């Protein structure tokens, strides 16, 4: 039997230096950048070190196969890219746990009947090109290849150019029925992004659903002018309606018990003595009920003077009920608890995208502070060990022996 | 006699392509960048073309001498750098007009008794390193050389490094008594940054004063967190107090009849699904009375939860009274008007910095829309011609013949 804790620590440590921003200790691993390439090379090394057959699919997702790549296999994994100054666990914990789970099963001489693969989905966070879960959405056809290829980053580089520069041919993007057929079931382990497991005093939980969520772009247009000479009455300063809309969104969210956030804002020309010509910001809105979320957005748009466009909408995802029941009973056996917590989440995941095509499930590992998308994100190693043991047992259960 | 309009058009046109942002048609001529270097080469070419002796002083300001460089000379000029996406006239009109005014005086066979020079002051806008009028402030000693050298731009490049890369030795920065002694009087021609001359139906005006003004940095500190999973009650979202402070500053400005602007804002990490860890923004506040301006800022700080630091403060500048009376009568003679408009301005200028050391004055040229610090900034060529004729007459009057 391997030492799971040592295996986890070694793999987590080997990822730590990649794409780290020394100023914040957070990670900047954006899709198809040099930092992302280092992450992908790490994945390839992990596959080689375990003699797992390595594949890259048409959409840039990486696969490491324990057994022959074939239809109906058991897939586990997550992503390695990050939000700006994200934490060390969101994504990587799922990959690290998948590899250590395979090591654990092998050390117990388990030989699964169905093939097993670890998948690293490309560009999950959408931090660079603004589309979350791009790798899995392209795989299922939920994202149009032309729309993906033409997306640009902040420097005007298209996704197609960035992929090509990173050595991946963007010409073959699109729904990949062969790759999809190989996914018999997908289980993603992820650090919890909230404190439900803390409150329930449980190291791991099973996901029930992903809340519907979307992103709306708000453009407040004004007129650039000198801040030191333009009378207040002559100004068209877009910062003022922007500020009012930020506060209106919060008020609506409190009133409706939903989540609404303006977290990304760009000001033009962004000079200290220049009245802005434009303020652009993105509203992120989520909640358990899609009708409530769209009603909130409509109310904010109504109170605002901005030009608004919807950039993404992810409907409610309910994870496969029989699968989550089966997984819950495996986790209960492994952790020796009567009832594993079953939780919804407000965060999008590749598992949510794949759920439209195949049975999927998610395991959450406790996050002591609940902090996520931050350098302060953390999981205790002891909880990660329970996560690996649970994931290994789930893979063993699903793959047969 | 030369054709002033043709001379103006030629010089303005020769500057137009430099540092132009095709996306906005505005200019990005930041100190010590390649665009700034092109502007400085333009200045050097204009000096050479007129056989004016060329100098660069210890602080990087450029000088073109009509006559021997000596103490007590008549200096005219302005700056060539710009704010982000600034217009074509703010700064350049003063340089272009100075060269054409010399051409005009020479074509009339004027030989001035005192030497005359055109000066291009470095880094007037402070767009890159955050200190306005850096070249003139260093020259007079109002800015500490060490403080200047260590200022960094958005990429972390220090002013010293940027100067050195542009071929200027930053080791010799500081008060320059020899260069100052050569300035007997300084007259800066500038496009008006407001609509007072439009309302008064006058092509040019004379400045009376520069309002006191300052910049304050507001740091709103929060905690980065996932926008899709963190309950509203668990958030420390700095965008909310930022929005409230923007609106409070506007309310205070309206109530007190002053100017207050938040025009530059930086959000960290600035991700659509990340609650910001920090929002930093700069308050620009101005008005005729320094006590009123500081009272406004104190009230905004009081209502705000931010950490606030003052980054600059420019006291009220009253331009030399005898000089402005003398200039006004010259302008009235040239323009054939009974009374040239005498105006205060809210904008800082090198003339305001030099006023602490030598008699200085400013001429304003009408701005039909009042728009400034914007690609839409504009002056009619006919008004610019009147500006050159007025400036030439002022130089002739001050330099003697």
PDB file of C-alpha atoms in Angstrom, chain A residues 83-85 90 125 193-195 199 211 215 223-232 234-235 237 239-240 242-244 246-247 250 253-254 258-267 269-276 282 284 286 345-347 370-375, chain B residues 83-85 90 125 193-195 199 211 215 223-232 234-235 237 239-240 242-244 246-247 250 253-254 258-267 269-276 282 284 286 345-347 370-375:
ATOM      1  CA  UNK A  83      -8.398  32.412 -12.475  1.00  0.00           C
ATOM      2  CA  UNK A  84      -6.187  35.515 -11.981  1.00  0.00           C
ATOM      3  CA  UNK A  85      -4.343  34.952  -8.693  1.00  0.00           C
ATOM      4  CA  UNK A  90      -9.089  24.679  -7.568  1.00  0.00           C
ATOM      5  CA  UNK A 125     -11.760  29.038 -15.899  1.00  0.00           C
ATOM      6  CA  UNK A 193     -15.856  26.582  -2.776  1.00  0.00           C
ATOM      7  CA  UNK A 194     -17.795  27.450   0.319  1.00  0.00           C
ATOM      8  CA  UNK A 195     -18.138  26.298   3.913  1.00  0.00           C
ATOM      9  CA  UNK A 199     -20.513  23.497   9.046  1.00  0.00           C
ATOM     10  CA  UNK A 211     -26.824  26.382  -9.910  1.00  0.00           C
ATOM     11  CA  UNK A 215     -22.257  36.527 -17.236  1.00  0.00           C
ATOM     12  CA  UNK A 223     -17.266  61.143 -23.040  1.00  0.00           C
ATOM     13  CA  UNK A 224     -13.570  61.508 -22.221  1.00  0.00           C
ATOM     14  CA  UNK A 225     -12.805  64.946 -20.881  1.00  0.00           C
ATOM     15  CA  UNK A 226     -10.344  66.759 -18.626  1.00  0.00           C
ATOM     16  CA  UNK A 227     -11.130  66.111 -14.976  1.00  0.00           C
ATOM     17  CA  UNK A 228      -9.678  69.458 -13.982  1.00  0.00           C
ATOM     18  CA  UNK A 229     -11.514  71.747 -16.368  1.00  0.00           C
ATOM     19  CA  UNK A 230     -14.870  70.228 -17.306  1.00  0.00           C
ATOM     20  CA  UNK A 231     -17.785  71.584 -15.284  1.00  0.00           C
ATOM     21  CA  UNK A 232     -19.867  68.937 -13.531  1.00  0.00           C
ATOM     22  CA  UNK A 234     -20.991  69.437 -18.882  1.00  0.00           C
ATOM     23  CA  UNK A 235     -19.767  65.934 -18.031  1.00  0.00           C
ATOM     24  CA  UNK A 237     -18.960  60.533 -16.712  1.00  0.00           C
ATOM     25  CA  UNK A 239     -18.241  56.027 -13.619  1.00  0.00           C
ATOM     26  CA  UNK A 240     -21.353  57.420 -11.913  1.00  0.00           C
ATOM     27  CA  UNK A 242     -21.491  52.267 -13.098  1.00  0.00           C
ATOM     28  CA  UNK A 243     -21.286  52.921  -9.346  1.00  0.00           C
ATOM     29  CA  UNK A 244     -25.084  53.115  -9.074  1.00  0.00           C
ATOM     30  CA  UNK A 246     -22.935  48.026  -8.675  1.00  0.00           C
ATOM     31  CA  UNK A 247     -25.019  49.041  -5.668  1.00  0.00           C
ATOM     32  CA  UNK A 250     -26.119  44.111  -4.605  1.00  0.00           C
ATOM     33  CA  UNK A 253     -29.212  40.131  -4.728  1.00  0.00           C
ATOM     34  CA  UNK A 254     -29.898  40.756  -1.020  1.00  0.00           C
ATOM     35  CA  UNK A 258     -29.201  35.280  -4.870  1.00  0.00           C
ATOM     36  CA  UNK A 259     -25.584  36.025  -5.805  1.00  0.00           C
ATOM     37  CA  UNK A 260     -24.637  39.008  -7.973  1.00  0.00           C
ATOM     38  CA  UNK A 261     -21.108  40.346  -8.421  1.00  0.00           C
ATOM     39  CA  UNK A 262     -19.283  42.973 -10.470  1.00  0.00           C
ATOM     40  CA  UNK A 263     -15.709  41.668 -10.126  1.00  0.00           C
ATOM     41  CA  UNK A 264     -14.117  42.659 -13.409  1.00  0.00           C
ATOM     42  CA  UNK A 265     -14.010  46.283 -14.517  1.00  0.00           C
ATOM     43  CA  UNK A 266     -12.138  48.070 -17.304  1.00  0.00           C
ATOM     44  CA  UNK A 267     -11.955  51.861 -17.497  1.00  0.00           C
ATOM     45  CA  UNK A 269      -8.689  55.737 -20.862  1.00  0.00           C
ATOM     46  CA  UNK A 270      -8.053  55.160 -17.123  1.00  0.00           C
ATOM     47  CA  UNK A 271      -6.096  58.348 -16.430  1.00  0.00           C
ATOM     48  CA  UNK A 272      -6.190  60.112 -13.063  1.00  0.00           C
ATOM     49  CA  UNK A 273      -7.103  63.461 -14.618  1.00  0.00           C
ATOM     50  CA  UNK A 274      -9.336  62.095 -17.382  1.00  0.00           C
ATOM     51  CA  UNK A 275     -13.092  61.625 -17.129  1.00  0.00           C
ATOM     52  CA  UNK A 276     -13.578  58.110 -18.536  1.00  0.00           C
ATOM     53  CA  UNK A 282     -19.273  42.107 -16.044  1.00  0.00           C
ATOM     54  CA  UNK A 284     -21.902  37.419 -12.572  1.00  0.00           C
ATOM     55  CA  UNK A 286     -26.303  32.849  -9.835  1.00  0.00           C
ATOM     56  CA  UNK A 345     -22.841  24.486  -5.754  1.00  0.00           C
ATOM     57  CA  UNK A 346     -22.856  27.887  -7.420  1.00  0.00           C
ATOM     58  CA  UNK A 347     -19.648  27.222  -9.334  1.00  0.00           C
ATOM     59  CA  UNK A 370     -14.498  28.517   2.262  1.00  0.00           C
ATOM     60  CA  UNK A 371     -12.240  30.968   0.442  1.00  0.00           C
ATOM     61  CA  UNK A 372     -11.904  30.238  -3.278  1.00  0.00           C
ATOM     62  CA  UNK A 373     -10.476  31.957  -6.358  1.00  0.00           C
ATOM     63  CA  UNK A 374      -7.899  33.492  -4.032  1.00  0.00           C
ATOM     64  CA  UNK A 375      -4.311  32.770  -2.991  1.00  0.00           C
TER      65      UNK A 375
ATOM     66  CA  UNK B  83      -2.524  61.503 -21.328  1.00  0.00           C
ATOM     67  CA  UNK B  84      -3.875  58.074 -22.384  1.00  0.00           C
ATOM     68  CA  UNK B  85      -5.780  58.667 -25.615  1.00  0.00           C
ATOM     69  CA  UNK B  90      -2.860  69.659 -25.559  1.00  0.00           C
ATOM     70  CA  UNK B 125       1.068  64.783 -18.027  1.00  0.00           C
ATOM     71  CA  UNK B 193      -9.580  73.038 -21.659  1.00  0.00           C
ATOM     72  CA  UNK B 194     -13.082  74.318 -21.238  1.00  0.00           C
ATOM     73  CA  UNK B 195     -15.564  76.599 -23.018  1.00  0.00           C
ATOM     74  CA  UNK B 199     -19.018  81.689 -24.365  1.00  0.00           C
ATOM     75  CA  UNK B 211      -6.700  76.393  -9.352  1.00  0.00           C
ATOM     76  CA  UNK B 215      -4.586  63.579  -6.361  1.00  0.00           C
ATOM     77  CA  UNK B 223     -10.916  39.514   0.295  1.00  0.00           C
ATOM     78  CA  UNK B 224     -10.735  37.637  -2.984  1.00  0.00           C
ATOM     79  CA  UNK B 225     -13.345  34.920  -3.137  1.00  0.00           C
ATOM     80  CA  UNK B 226     -15.421  32.957  -5.618  1.00  0.00           C
ATOM     81  CA  UNK B 227     -18.285  35.059  -6.961  1.00  0.00           C
ATOM     82  CA  UNK B 228     -20.386  31.943  -7.533  1.00  0.00           C
ATOM     83  CA  UNK B 229     -20.108  30.281  -4.132  1.00  0.00           C
ATOM     84  CA  UNK B 230     -19.504  32.895  -1.437  1.00  0.00           C
ATOM     85  CA  UNK B 231     -22.674  33.922   0.423  1.00  0.00           C
ATOM     86  CA  UNK B 232     -23.343  37.661   0.402  1.00  0.00           C
ATOM     87  CA  UNK B 234     -19.546  36.127   4.073  1.00  0.00           C
ATOM     88  CA  UNK B 235     -18.129  38.577   1.509  1.00  0.00           C
ATOM     89  CA  UNK B 237     -16.257  42.918  -1.550  1.00  0.00           C
ATOM     90  CA  UNK B 239     -16.317  47.146  -5.081  1.00  0.00           C
ATOM     91  CA  UNK B 240     -19.285  48.143  -2.906  1.00  0.00           C
ATOM     92  CA  UNK B 242     -15.733  51.945  -3.900  1.00  0.00           C
ATOM     93  CA  UNK B 243     -19.080  52.533  -5.647  1.00  0.00           C
ATOM     94  CA  UNK B 244     -20.461  54.380  -2.612  1.00  0.00           C
ATOM     95  CA  UNK B 246     -17.608  57.494  -6.215  1.00  0.00           C
ATOM     96  CA  UNK B 247     -21.163  58.711  -5.608  1.00  0.00           C
ATOM     97  CA  UNK B 250     -19.833  63.560  -6.805  1.00  0.00           C
ATOM     98  CA  UNK B 253     -18.569  68.274  -5.496  1.00  0.00           C
ATOM     99  CA  UNK B 254     -22.097  69.313  -6.510  1.00  0.00           C
ATOM    100  CA  UNK B 258     -15.987  72.099  -7.003  1.00  0.00           C
ATOM    101  CA  UNK B 259     -14.582  69.372  -9.276  1.00  0.00           C
ATOM    102  CA  UNK B 260     -14.073  65.790  -8.041  1.00  0.00           C
ATOM    103  CA  UNK B 261     -13.408  62.799 -10.286  1.00  0.00           C
ATOM    104  CA  UNK B 262     -12.566  59.130  -9.963  1.00  0.00           C
ATOM    105  CA  UNK B 263     -11.188  58.471 -13.463  1.00  0.00           C
ATOM    106  CA  UNK B 264      -8.571  55.795 -12.888  1.00  0.00           C
ATOM    107  CA  UNK B 265      -9.474  52.487 -11.269  1.00  0.00           C
ATOM    108  CA  UNK B 266      -7.584  49.228 -10.895  1.00  0.00           C
ATOM    109  CA  UNK B 267      -9.291  46.036  -9.726  1.00  0.00           C
ATOM    110  CA  UNK B 269      -7.585  40.220  -9.536  1.00  0.00           C
ATOM    111  CA  UNK B 270     -10.191  41.560 -12.010  1.00  0.00           C
ATOM    112  CA  UNK B 271     -11.811  38.253 -12.896  1.00  0.00           C
ATOM    113  CA  UNK B 272     -15.475  37.952 -13.858  1.00  0.00           C
ATOM    114  CA  UNK B 273     -16.136  35.238 -11.284  1.00  0.00           C
ATOM    115  CA  UNK B 274     -13.814  36.584  -8.580  1.00  0.00           C
ATOM    116  CA  UNK B 275     -14.828  38.926  -5.790  1.00  0.00           C
ATOM    117  CA  UNK B 276     -12.029  41.536  -5.865  1.00  0.00           C
ATOM    118  CA  UNK B 282      -7.568  57.989  -7.592  1.00  0.00           C
ATOM    119  CA  UNK B 284      -8.763  64.207  -8.586  1.00  0.00           C
ATOM    120  CA  UNK B 286      -9.898  70.971  -7.775  1.00  0.00           C
ATOM    121  CA  UNK B 345      -8.033  77.253 -15.202  1.00  0.00           C
ATOM    122  CA  UNK B 346      -8.380  74.004 -13.301  1.00  0.00           C
ATOM    123  CA  UNK B 347      -5.597  72.300 -15.238  1.00  0.00           C
ATOM    124  CA  UNK B 370     -14.321  72.442 -24.521  1.00  0.00           C
ATOM    125  CA  UNK B 371     -13.438  68.749 -24.733  1.00  0.00           C
ATOM    126  CA  UNK B 372      -9.935  67.967 -23.499  1.00  0.00           C
ATOM    127  CA  UNK B 373      -7.881  64.892 -22.660  1.00  0.00           C
ATOM    128  CA  UNK B 374      -9.832  63.126 -25.364  1.00  0.00           C
ATOM    129  CA  UNK B 375      -9.333  62.249 -29.050  1.00  0.00           C
TER     130      UNK B 375
END
